[in-house]
């Protein structure tokens, strides 16, 4: 009974908080809602306001791991997946239009969560009924979520409006902020989160961000900004938490609460991850499979990741490889959570940051942590005198094989390295250099005339 009441409480909280962004995003008005005073009356209801965002992320859209997620859509835009669904063909062929409904979802849902977070921060500030430890935790999570949403918005769409309060009347007509300003806000939010959060997972599971999650996203953010020293610094902070995090076996990484997991999203009720549900093939694919030559060209001989992480389905229509990092397609017994940040990425971030600072021995050592796990010869053994360029090329390859089918890493890596056109134009006849950014949804440019469209659309 208590769990049922909590479900209704969370639903009511989310309905109320998302009402504040109704006119900004043209969201239908709820039939009923809780008041701000009710939501922030005590620790339990205030906590439900924050954890309800994670439930919303798991259900559908950009963070879900499903067919409308960043993982799926950006994998289509890059060179990871084959497409079997008419609704995804514009991503696969890089022929997107501003009217695409999935583009609207990628843009609108993060802003829904940003406005929800802004309302939470306002409510926490005004409340007298929240205990100090819970207040710090919730404020830290709120700042982390806002930074997380803006990280993907700026990398998918480029300059985007910065909405930092819950009053749509004040912010609904903001122009697009320069990318530098968006990144500045991301860093400010993450530094606040790092200060407010602790290394403890407050729920006992790795499904609510902690200090390490903020440091992991700071490391990635600084990597994308080419601030190599800070990227190395923050990745090292996470890697150094050896009592909490460790590299685990290839078949253990995506199990719930794995020691490699820094932050994961608890799945929707009665399911495992949407990633597994989308990718694992038990019939002819109707959404995605891996590109036909991915397994044969991306992996070195004897790479254990190829056998552990790639499945194959054969029927009368053909043979289809699929991502098999998640082992359960669907089950009422939940054994896997959708992993957002994991330790392996931090080794890759630090390796790249060190290589760019000409710390080649240390960089190769970081890469070799992952290569040993994959059963491959360490670079320090096979190429003891490796050059910086050779090491960076090896790093690009290592990121492709370690992080495929996860959170659009391949799409963003090609973009930030300037390799998108070289890699994608030979396999995508309609490719244009401007395709590295998605179009701003027509709903946004029509509503806010200060919003300009990206080049090429």
CSV table of C-alpha atoms in Angstrom, one decimal:
chain,number,residue,atom,x,y,z
A,1,UNK,CA,0.0,0.0,0.0
A,2,UNK,CA,2.8,2.4,0.8
A,3,UNK,CA,4.4,1.8,-2.6
A,4,UNK,CA,1.1,2.4,-4.3
A,5,UNK,CA,0.7,5.7,-2.5
A,6,UNK,CA,4.2,6.7,-3.4
A,7,UNK,CA,3.6,6.0,-7.1
A,8,UNK,CA,0.6,8.3,-7.1
A,9,UNK,CA,2.6,10.9,-5.2
A,10,UNK,CA,5.4,10.9,-7.7
A,11,UNK,CA,2.8,11.1,-10.6
A,12,UNK,CA,1.2,14.1,-8.9
A,13,UNK,CA,4.5,15.8,-8.3
A,14,UNK,CA,5.6,15.4,-11.9
A,15,UNK,CA,2.2,16.6,-13.2
A,16,UNK,CA,2.5,19.7,-11.1
A,17,UNK,CA,6.0,20.6,-11.9
A,18,UNK,CA,5.7,20.0,-15.6
A,19,UNK,CA,2.7,22.4,-15.7
A,20,UNK,CA,5.2,25.3,-15.4
A,21,UNK,CA,6.6,24.5,-18.9
A,22,UNK,CA,3.2,23.9,-20.6
A,23,UNK,CA,3.2,27.2,-22.5
A,24,UNK,CA,6.9,27.0,-23.3
A,25,UNK,CA,6.6,23.5,-24.9
A,26,UNK,CA,2.9,23.4,-25.6
A,27,UNK,CA,2.3,20.5,-23.2
A,28,UNK,CA,-1.3,19.6,-22.5
A,29,UNK,CA,-2.5,21.0,-19.1
A,30,UNK,CA,-3.0,18.4,-16.4
A,31,UNK,CA,-6.4,17.6,-15.1
A,32,UNK,CA,-5.3,17.9,-11.5
A,33,UNK,CA,-2.0,18.7,-9.7
A,34,UNK,CA,-0.4,19.3,-6.3
A,35,UNK,CA,0.5,22.7,-5.1
A,36,UNK,CA,4.1,23.8,-4.6
A,37,UNK,CA,3.5,24.0,-0.8
A,38,UNK,CA,2.4,20.4,-0.8
A,39,UNK,CA,5.3,19.1,-2.8
A,40,UNK,CA,8.0,20.8,-0.7
A,41,UNK,CA,6.3,20.3,2.6
A,42,UNK,CA,8.6,17.5,3.7
A,43,UNK,CA,11.6,15.3,2.7
A,44,UNK,CA,9.5,12.5,1.2
A,45,UNK,CA,7.4,14.6,-1.2
A,46,UNK,CA,10.4,16.8,-2.2
A,47,UNK,CA,12.5,13.7,-2.9
A,48,UNK,CA,9.6,12.3,-5.0
A,49,UNK,CA,9.8,15.5,-7.1
A,50,UNK,CA,13.4,14.7,-8.1
A,51,UNK,CA,13.2,10.9,-8.4
A,52,UNK,CA,10.1,11.4,-10.6
A,53,UNK,CA,12.3,12.9,-13.2
A,54,UNK,CA,14.3,9.7,-13.4
A,55,UNK,CA,11.1,7.7,-13.8
A,56,UNK,CA,10.1,10.0,-16.6
A,57,UNK,CA,13.4,9.5,-18.3
A,58,UNK,CA,13.1,5.8,-18.2
A,59,UNK,CA,9.6,5.7,-19.7
A,60,UNK,CA,10.3,7.2,-23.2
A,61,UNK,CA,12.3,9.7,-25.1
A,62,UNK,CA,15.9,10.8,-25.2
A,63,UNK,CA,17.2,9.1,-22.0
A,64,UNK,CA,15.1,5.9,-22.2
A,65,UNK,CA,17.4,3.7,-24.3
A,66,UNK,CA,14.4,2.9,-26.5
A,67,UNK,CA,13.7,3.6,-30.2
A,68,UNK,CA,13.4,7.4,-29.6
A,69,UNK,CA,16.5,7.7,-27.5
A,70,UNK,CA,19.8,9.4,-28.0
A,71,UNK,CA,21.4,5.9,-28.2
A,72,UNK,CA,19.1,4.8,-31.0
A,73,UNK,CA,18.8,8.0,-33.1
A,74,UNK,CA,22.4,9.1,-32.9
A,75,UNK,CA,23.5,5.6,-33.7
A,76,UNK,CA,21.4,5.8,-36.8
A,77,UNK,CA,22.9,9.2,-37.7
A,78,UNK,CA,26.4,7.7,-37.3
A,79,UNK,CA,27.7,4.4,-38.7
A,80,UNK,CA,26.5,2.0,-36.1
A,81,UNK,CA,23.1,0.8,-37.1
A,82,UNK,CA,21.0,-0.5,-40.0
A,83,UNK,CA,17.4,0.9,-40.2
A,84,UNK,CA,14.2,-1.1,-40.7
A,85,UNK,CA,11.7,1.5,-39.6
A,86,UNK,CA,10.2,4.3,-41.8
A,87,UNK,CA,10.0,6.6,-38.8
A,88,UNK,CA,13.8,6.5,-38.4
A,89,UNK,CA,14.9,6.7,-42.0
A,90,UNK,CA,15.6,10.5,-41.8
A,91,UNK,CA,18.2,9.8,-39.1
A,92,UNK,CA,19.7,6.9,-41.0
A,93,UNK,CA,20.0,8.8,-44.2
A,94,UNK,CA,20.8,12.1,-42.5
A,95,UNK,CA,17.9,13.8,-44.3
A,96,UNK,CA,16.3,15.3,-41.3
A,97,UNK,CA,13.6,18.0,-41.4
A,98,UNK,CA,12.5,20.4,-38.7
A,99,UNK,CA,9.1,18.8,-38.7
A,100,UNK,CA,10.4,15.4,-37.6
A,101,UNK,CA,8.5,14.3,-34.5
A,102,UNK,CA,11.6,12.6,-33.0
A,103,UNK,CA,13.5,15.8,-33.3
A,104,UNK,CA,10.8,17.6,-31.4
A,105,UNK,CA,11.0,14.9,-28.7
A,106,UNK,CA,14.9,15.2,-28.5
A,107,UNK,CA,14.5,18.9,-28.0
A,108,UNK,CA,11.3,19.3,-25.9
A,109,UNK,CA,11.8,16.5,-23.3
A,110,UNK,CA,15.1,17.8,-22.0
A,111,UNK,CA,13.6,21.3,-21.7
A,112,UNK,CA,10.6,19.7,-19.8
A,113,UNK,CA,13.1,18.3,-17.3
A,114,UNK,CA,15.0,21.6,-17.2
A,115,UNK,CA,11.8,23.5,-16.3
A,116,UNK,CA,10.9,20.8,-13.8
A,117,UNK,CA,14.4,21.2,-12.2
A,118,UNK,CA,14.0,25.0,-12.1
A,119,UNK,CA,10.7,24.6,-10.3
A,120,UNK,CA,12.3,22.2,-7.9
A,121,UNK,CA,15.1,24.6,-7.1
A,122,UNK,CA,12.5,27.4,-6.5
A,123,UNK,CA,10.5,25.1,-4.3
A,124,UNK,CA,13.5,24.0,-2.2
A,125,UNK,CA,14.6,27.6,-1.8
A,126,UNK,CA,11.2,28.6,-0.4
A,127,UNK,CA,10.6,25.5,1.7
A,128,UNK,CA,11.2,25.5,5.5
A,129,UNK,CA,10.3,21.8,5.9
A,130,UNK,CA,13.2,20.1,4.2
A,131,UNK,CA,16.0,18.7,6.4
A,132,UNK,CA,19.5,20.1,5.5
A,133,UNK,CA,21.0,16.7,4.3
A,134,UNK,CA,18.0,16.1,2.0
A,135,UNK,CA,18.0,19.7,0.8
A,136,UNK,CA,21.7,19.4,-0.2
A,137,UNK,CA,21.1,16.1,-1.9
A,138,UNK,CA,18.1,17.3,-3.9
A,139,UNK,CA,19.7,20.6,-4.9
A,140,UNK,CA,22.8,18.7,-6.0
A,141,UNK,CA,20.7,16.3,-8.1
A,142,UNK,CA,18.7,19.1,-9.6
A,143,UNK,CA,21.8,21.0,-10.8
A,144,UNK,CA,23.2,17.7,-12.2
A,145,UNK,CA,20.1,17.0,-14.1
A,146,UNK,CA,20.0,20.5,-15.6
A,147,UNK,CA,23.7,20.2,-16.7
A,148,UNK,CA,23.0,16.7,-18.1
A,149,UNK,CA,20.1,18.0,-20.2
A,150,UNK,CA,22.0,21.0,-21.5
A,151,UNK,CA,25.0,18.8,-22.4
A,152,UNK,CA,22.9,16.8,-24.8
A,153,UNK,CA,21.0,19.8,-26.1
A,154,UNK,CA,24.2,21.7,-27.0
A,155,UNK,CA,25.8,18.7,-28.6
A,156,UNK,CA,22.7,17.8,-30.6
A,157,UNK,CA,21.5,21.3,-31.6
A,158,UNK,CA,24.4,23.7,-31.0
A,159,UNK,CA,23.4,27.0,-29.5
A,160,UNK,CA,20.2,26.7,-27.5
A,161,UNK,CA,18.2,29.0,-25.2
A,162,UNK,CA,19.3,29.0,-21.6
A,163,UNK,CA,16.3,28.7,-19.3
A,164,UNK,CA,17.4,29.0,-15.7
A,165,UNK,CA,14.1,29.8,-13.9
A,166,UNK,CA,10.6,28.4,-13.8
A,167,UNK,CA,8.8,31.5,-15.1
A,168,UNK,CA,8.1,30.8,-18.8
A,169,UNK,CA,6.8,34.4,-19.2
A,170,UNK,CA,10.3,35.6,-18.5
A,171,UNK,CA,12.2,33.1,-20.6
A,172,UNK,CA,9.9,31.9,-23.3
A,173,UNK,CA,11.3,34.2,-25.9
A,174,UNK,CA,15.0,33.8,-25.2
A,175,UNK,CA,17.3,33.6,-28.2
A,176,UNK,CA,19.8,30.8,-28.6
A,177,UNK,CA,22.7,31.2,-26.3
A,178,UNK,CA,26.2,30.7,-27.7
A,179,UNK,CA,27.7,27.3,-27.2
A,180,UNK,CA,30.3,28.8,-24.9
A,181,UNK,CA,27.6,30.2,-22.6
A,182,UNK,CA,25.8,26.9,-22.5
A,183,UNK,CA,29.0,25.0,-21.6
A,184,UNK,CA,29.7,27.7,-18.9
A,185,UNK,CA,26.3,27.0,-17.4
A,186,UNK,CA,26.9,23.2,-17.6
A,187,UNK,CA,30.2,23.5,-15.7
A,188,UNK,CA,28.6,25.9,-13.1
A,189,UNK,CA,25.8,23.4,-12.4
A,190,UNK,CA,28.2,20.5,-12.2
A,191,UNK,CA,30.5,22.3,-9.8
A,192,UNK,CA,27.5,23.1,-7.6
A,193,UNK,CA,26.4,19.4,-7.8
A,194,UNK,CA,29.9,18.2,-6.9
A,195,UNK,CA,29.9,20.5,-3.9
A,196,UNK,CA,26.4,19.5,-2.6
A,197,UNK,CA,26.5,15.7,-3.3
A,198,UNK,CA,28.5,13.1,-1.6
A,199,UNK,CA,30.0,9.8,-2.9
A,200,UNK,CA,27.2,7.9,-1.2
A,201,UNK,CA,24.3,6.4,-3.2
A,202,UNK,CA,21.5,7.6,-1.1
A,203,UNK,CA,19.0,5.0,-2.2
A,204,UNK,CA,21.5,2.1,-1.9
A,205,UNK,CA,21.4,1.6,-5.6
A,206,UNK,CA,23.3,3.5,-8.3
A,207,UNK,CA,20.2,5.2,-9.8
A,208,UNK,CA,20.5,8.6,-8.3
A,209,UNK,CA,23.5,10.8,-9.2
A,210,UNK,CA,26.2,11.2,-6.6
A,211,UNK,CA,29.4,13.3,-6.6
A,212,UNK,CA,31.2,10.9,-8.9
A,213,UNK,CA,28.4,11.3,-11.5
A,214,UNK,CA,29.0,15.1,-11.5
A,215,UNK,CA,32.8,14.6,-11.8
A,216,UNK,CA,32.3,12.1,-14.6
A,217,UNK,CA,30.2,14.6,-16.6
A,218,UNK,CA,32.7,17.3,-15.8
A,219,UNK,CA,35.5,15.1,-17.2
A,220,UNK,CA,33.5,14.5,-20.4
A,221,UNK,CA,32.5,18.2,-20.7
A,222,UNK,CA,36.1,19.4,-20.4
A,223,UNK,CA,37.2,16.7,-22.9
A,224,UNK,CA,34.7,18.1,-25.4
A,225,UNK,CA,36.0,21.6,-24.7
A,226,UNK,CA,39.6,20.4,-25.3
A,227,UNK,CA,40.5,21.5,-21.8
A,228,UNK,CA,42.8,18.5,-21.4
A,229,UNK,CA,44.1,19.3,-17.9
A,230,UNK,CA,40.7,19.5,-16.4
A,231,UNK,CA,39.5,16.4,-18.3
A,232,UNK,CA,42.4,14.5,-16.8
A,233,UNK,CA,41.8,15.9,-13.4
A,234,UNK,CA,38.1,15.0,-13.1
A,235,UNK,CA,38.5,11.6,-14.8
A,236,UNK,CA,41.3,10.8,-12.3
A,237,UNK,CA,39.0,11.8,-9.4
A,238,UNK,CA,36.5,9.2,-10.5
A,239,UNK,CA,39.1,6.5,-11.3
A,240,UNK,CA,40.7,7.1,-7.9
A,241,UNK,CA,37.5,6.0,-6.0
A,242,UNK,CA,38.7,2.4,-6.0
A,243,UNK,CA,36.5,1.5,-3.0
A,244,UNK,CA,33.4,2.3,-5.1
A,245,UNK,CA,34.3,1.7,-8.7
A,246,UNK,CA,36.2,-1.0,-10.7
A,247,UNK,CA,36.3,-2.5,-14.1
A,248,UNK,CA,34.4,-5.7,-14.1
A,249,UNK,CA,33.9,-8.6,-16.5
A,250,UNK,CA,32.3,-7.9,-19.9
A,251,UNK,CA,29.2,-9.8,-19.0
A,252,UNK,CA,28.8,-8.0,-15.6
A,253,UNK,CA,29.0,-4.3,-16.7
A,254,UNK,CA,25.3,-3.8,-17.3
A,255,UNK,CA,23.9,-5.8,-14.4
A,256,UNK,CA,22.1,-3.5,-12.0
A,257,UNK,CA,24.5,-1.8,-9.5
A,258,UNK,CA,27.6,-3.1,-11.2
A,259,UNK,CA,30.8,-1.8,-9.7
A,260,UNK,CA,31.6,-0.2,-13.1
A,261,UNK,CA,28.4,1.8,-13.0
A,262,UNK,CA,28.6,5.4,-12.0
A,263,UNK,CA,25.0,6.3,-12.7
A,264,UNK,CA,22.2,4.3,-14.2
A,265,UNK,CA,18.5,4.7,-14.8
A,266,UNK,CA,16.0,2.4,-13.0
A,267,UNK,CA,13.8,0.8,-15.7
A,268,UNK,CA,10.1,1.2,-16.1
A,269,UNK,CA,7.8,-1.1,-14.1
A,270,UNK,CA,8.0,-4.9,-15.0
A,271,UNK,CA,10.8,-4.5,-17.6
A,272,UNK,CA,14.5,-4.6,-17.8
A,273,UNK,CA,16.3,-1.9,-19.8
A,274,UNK,CA,14.7,-0.5,-22.9
A,275,UNK,CA,18.2,-0.9,-24.5
A,276,UNK,CA,17.9,-4.6,-24.3
A,277,UNK,CA,14.2,-4.6,-25.4
A,278,UNK,CA,15.2,-2.5,-28.5
A,279,UNK,CA,18.4,-4.2,-29.6
A,280,UNK,CA,18.0,-7.9,-28.8
A,281,UNK,CA,16.6,-9.7,-31.9
A,282,UNK,CA,14.2,-12.6,-31.6
A,283,UNK,CA,12.6,-12.0,-35.0
A,284,UNK,CA,13.3,-10.1,-38.2
A,285,UNK,CA,14.3,-6.6,-37.1
A,286,UNK,CA,11.7,-3.9,-37.4
A,287,UNK,CA,13.8,-1.1,-35.9
A,288,UNK,CA,17.6,-1.6,-35.8
A,289,UNK,CA,20.4,-4.0,-36.1
A,290,UNK,CA,24.1,-3.4,-36.3
A,291,UNK,CA,25.6,-2.3,-39.6
A,292,UNK,CA,26.4,-5.4,-41.6
A,293,UNK,CA,30.2,-4.9,-41.6
A,294,UNK,CA,30.5,-3.6,-38.0
A,295,UNK,CA,31.5,-6.8,-36.3
A,296,UNK,CA,34.0,-7.8,-39.1
A,297,UNK,CA,35.7,-4.4,-39.4
A,298,UNK,CA,35.6,-2.6,-36.0
A,299,UNK,CA,37.2,-5.3,-33.9
A,300,UNK,CA,40.7,-6.7,-33.7
A,301,UNK,CA,41.1,-10.5,-33.9
A,302,UNK,CA,40.5,-12.1,-30.5
A,303,UNK,CA,38.7,-9.1,-29.1
A,304,UNK,CA,36.4,-10.6,-26.4
A,305,UNK,CA,34.0,-7.7,-26.8
A,306,UNK,CA,33.0,-9.0,-30.2
A,307,UNK,CA,31.8,-12.3,-28.8
A,308,UNK,CA,30.4,-10.9,-25.5
A,309,UNK,CA,28.7,-7.8,-26.9
A,310,UNK,CA,27.4,-8.8,-30.4
A,311,UNK,CA,24.6,-11.2,-30.9
A,312,UNK,CA,23.3,-12.7,-34.1
A,313,UNK,CA,19.9,-13.6,-35.3
A,314,UNK,CA,19.2,-15.7,-38.5
A,315,UNK,CA,16.0,-16.4,-40.2
A,316,UNK,CA,14.8,-16.9,-43.8
A,317,UNK,CA,15.3,-13.2,-44.6
A,318,UNK,CA,19.0,-13.1,-43.6
A,319,UNK,CA,21.6,-12.8,-40.8
A,320,UNK,CA,21.5,-9.8,-38.5
A,321,UNK,CA,24.0,-8.8,-35.9
A,322,UNK,CA,22.7,-6.8,-32.9
A,323,UNK,CA,24.2,-5.1,-29.8
A,324,UNK,CA,24.2,-7.6,-27.0
A,325,UNK,CA,25.6,-5.6,-24.1
A,326,UNK,CA,22.2,-6.0,-22.3
A,327,UNK,CA,21.3,-9.7,-22.1
A,328,UNK,CA,17.6,-9.5,-21.2
A,329,UNK,CA,15.0,-8.4,-23.7
A,330,UNK,CA,12.1,-8.3,-21.3
A,331,UNK,CA,11.4,-9.8,-17.9
A,332,UNK,CA,9.4,-9.0,-14.8
A,333,UNK,CA,12.5,-9.8,-12.8
A,334,UNK,CA,14.7,-6.8,-13.1
A,335,UNK,CA,18.4,-7.7,-13.4
A,336,UNK,CA,19.7,-4.9,-15.6
A,337,UNK,CA,19.6,-1.1,-15.4
A,338,UNK,CA,20.3,1.3,-18.3
A,339,UNK,CA,23.8,2.5,-17.7
A,340,UNK,CA,24.5,6.2,-18.3
A,341,UNK,CA,28.0,6.7,-17.0
A,342,UNK,CA,30.5,3.9,-16.4
A,343,UNK,CA,34.1,3.7,-15.4
A,344,UNK,CA,35.5,2.6,-18.7
A,345,UNK,CA,34.6,5.9,-20.3
A,346,UNK,CA,36.6,7.7,-17.6
A,347,UNK,CA,39.7,5.7,-18.6
A,348,UNK,CA,39.1,6.7,-22.2
A,349,UNK,CA,38.7,10.3,-21.3
A,350,UNK,CA,41.9,10.4,-19.3
A,351,UNK,CA,43.8,8.5,-22.0
A,352,UNK,CA,42.8,11.1,-24.6
A,353,UNK,CA,43.5,14.0,-22.3
A,354,UNK,CA,46.9,12.6,-21.4
A,355,UNK,CA,47.8,11.9,-25.1
A,356,UNK,CA,46.9,15.5,-26.0
A,357,UNK,CA,49.3,16.7,-23.3
A,358,UNK,CA,52.0,14.3,-24.8
A,359,UNK,CA,51.8,12.0,-21.7
A,360,UNK,CA,52.0,9.1,-24.0
A,361,UNK,CA,53.1,6.4,-21.5
A,362,UNK,CA,50.4,7.3,-19.1
A,363,UNK,CA,47.8,7.5,-21.9
A,364,UNK,CA,48.7,4.1,-23.3
A,365,UNK,CA,48.5,2.6,-19.7
A,366,UNK,CA,44.9,3.8,-19.5
A,367,UNK,CA,44.0,2.3,-22.8
A,368,UNK,CA,45.6,-0.9,-21.8
A,369,UNK,CA,43.3,-1.3,-18.8
A,370,UNK,CA,40.5,-1.8,-21.3
A,371,UNK,CA,42.5,-3.8,-23.8
A,372,UNK,CA,43.5,-6.3,-21.2
A,373,UNK,CA,39.9,-6.8,-20.2
A,374,UNK,CA,39.1,-7.4,-23.9
A,375,UNK,CA,41.9,-10.0,-24.1
A,376,UNK,CA,44.1,-7.9,-26.4
A,377,UNK,CA,47.8,-7.2,-26.3
A,378,UNK,CA,48.6,-4.0,-24.4
A,379,UNK,CA,49.7,-1.1,-26.6
A,380,UNK,CA,52.7,-0.7,-24.3
A,381,UNK,CA,53.9,-4.2,-25.3
A,382,UNK,CA,52.9,-4.1,-29.0
A,383,UNK,CA,53.9,-0.5,-29.7
A,384,UNK,CA,56.4,0.6,-27.0
A,385,UNK,CA,57.5,3.6,-29.1
A,386,UNK,CA,54.0,4.7,-30.3
A,387,UNK,CA,53.7,8.3,-31.5
A,388,UNK,CA,51.0,10.7,-30.4
A,389,UNK,CA,49.1,10.5,-33.7
A,390,UNK,CA,49.2,6.7,-33.6
A,391,UNK,CA,48.0,6.7,-30.0
A,392,UNK,CA,45.1,9.1,-30.8
A,393,UNK,CA,44.1,6.9,-33.7
A,394,UNK,CA,44.1,3.8,-31.4
A,395,UNK,CA,42.0,5.8,-29.0
A,396,UNK,CA,39.4,6.6,-31.6
A,397,UNK,CA,39.2,2.9,-32.4
A,398,UNK,CA,39.1,1.9,-28.7
A,399,UNK,CA,36.2,4.3,-28.1
A,400,UNK,CA,34.3,2.8,-31.1
A,401,UNK,CA,34.6,-0.7,-29.8
A,402,UNK,CA,34.1,0.0,-26.1
A,403,UNK,CA,31.2,2.5,-26.3
A,404,UNK,CA,29.2,1.4,-29.4
A,405,UNK,CA,25.4,1.5,-29.0
A,406,UNK,CA,25.7,3.7,-25.9
A,407,UNK,CA,24.4,7.2,-25.6
A,408,UNK,CA,25.5,8.4,-29.1
A,409,UNK,CA,29.2,8.3,-28.2
A,410,UNK,CA,30.2,7.4,-31.8
A,411,UNK,CA,28.1,10.3,-33.3
A,412,UNK,CA,29.6,12.9,-30.9
A,413,UNK,CA,33.1,11.5,-31.3
A,414,UNK,CA,33.0,11.9,-35.1
A,415,UNK,CA,31.6,15.4,-34.7
A,416,UNK,CA,34.1,16.7,-32.1
A,417,UNK,CA,37.1,15.1,-33.9
A,418,UNK,CA,36.1,16.6,-37.3
A,419,UNK,CA,35.8,13.1,-38.9
A,420,UNK,CA,32.1,13.1,-39.6
A,421,UNK,CA,32.4,13.9,-43.3
A,422,UNK,CA,35.4,11.6,-43.9
A,423,UNK,CA,33.7,8.6,-42.3
A,424,UNK,CA,30.0,9.2,-43.2
A,425,UNK,CA,30.0,10.6,-46.7
A,426,UNK,CA,31.2,7.4,-48.3
A,427,UNK,CA,28.3,5.4,-46.8
A,428,UNK,CA,25.6,8.1,-46.8
A,429,UNK,CA,24.8,9.5,-50.3
A,430,UNK,CA,22.9,12.5,-48.9
A,431,UNK,CA,25.5,13.5,-46.3
A,432,UNK,CA,26.3,17.2,-45.9
A,433,UNK,CA,28.8,18.8,-43.5
A,434,UNK,CA,25.9,20.7,-41.8
A,435,UNK,CA,24.3,17.4,-40.8
A,436,UNK,CA,26.5,17.3,-37.7
A,437,UNK,CA,23.8,19.4,-35.9
A,438,UNK,CA,20.2,18.4,-35.9
A,439,UNK,CA,17.5,21.0,-37.0
A,440,UNK,CA,15.7,23.1,-34.4
A,441,UNK,CA,12.1,21.8,-34.3
A,442,UNK,CA,9.6,23.8,-36.3
A,443,UNK,CA,7.4,24.1,-33.2
A,444,UNK,CA,10.2,26.1,-31.5
A,445,UNK,CA,11.1,28.4,-34.5
A,446,UNK,CA,7.4,29.1,-35.1
A,447,UNK,CA,6.7,29.9,-31.5
A,448,UNK,CA,9.8,31.9,-30.7
A,449,UNK,CA,10.8,34.2,-33.6
A,450,UNK,CA,14.2,34.9,-32.0
A,451,UNK,CA,15.2,31.3,-32.6
A,452,UNK,CA,17.2,30.9,-35.8
A,453,UNK,CA,17.4,27.6,-37.7
A,454,UNK,CA,20.6,25.6,-38.0
A,455,UNK,CA,22.4,25.8,-41.4
A,456,UNK,CA,21.3,23.3,-44.0
A,457,UNK,CA,17.7,23.0,-42.9
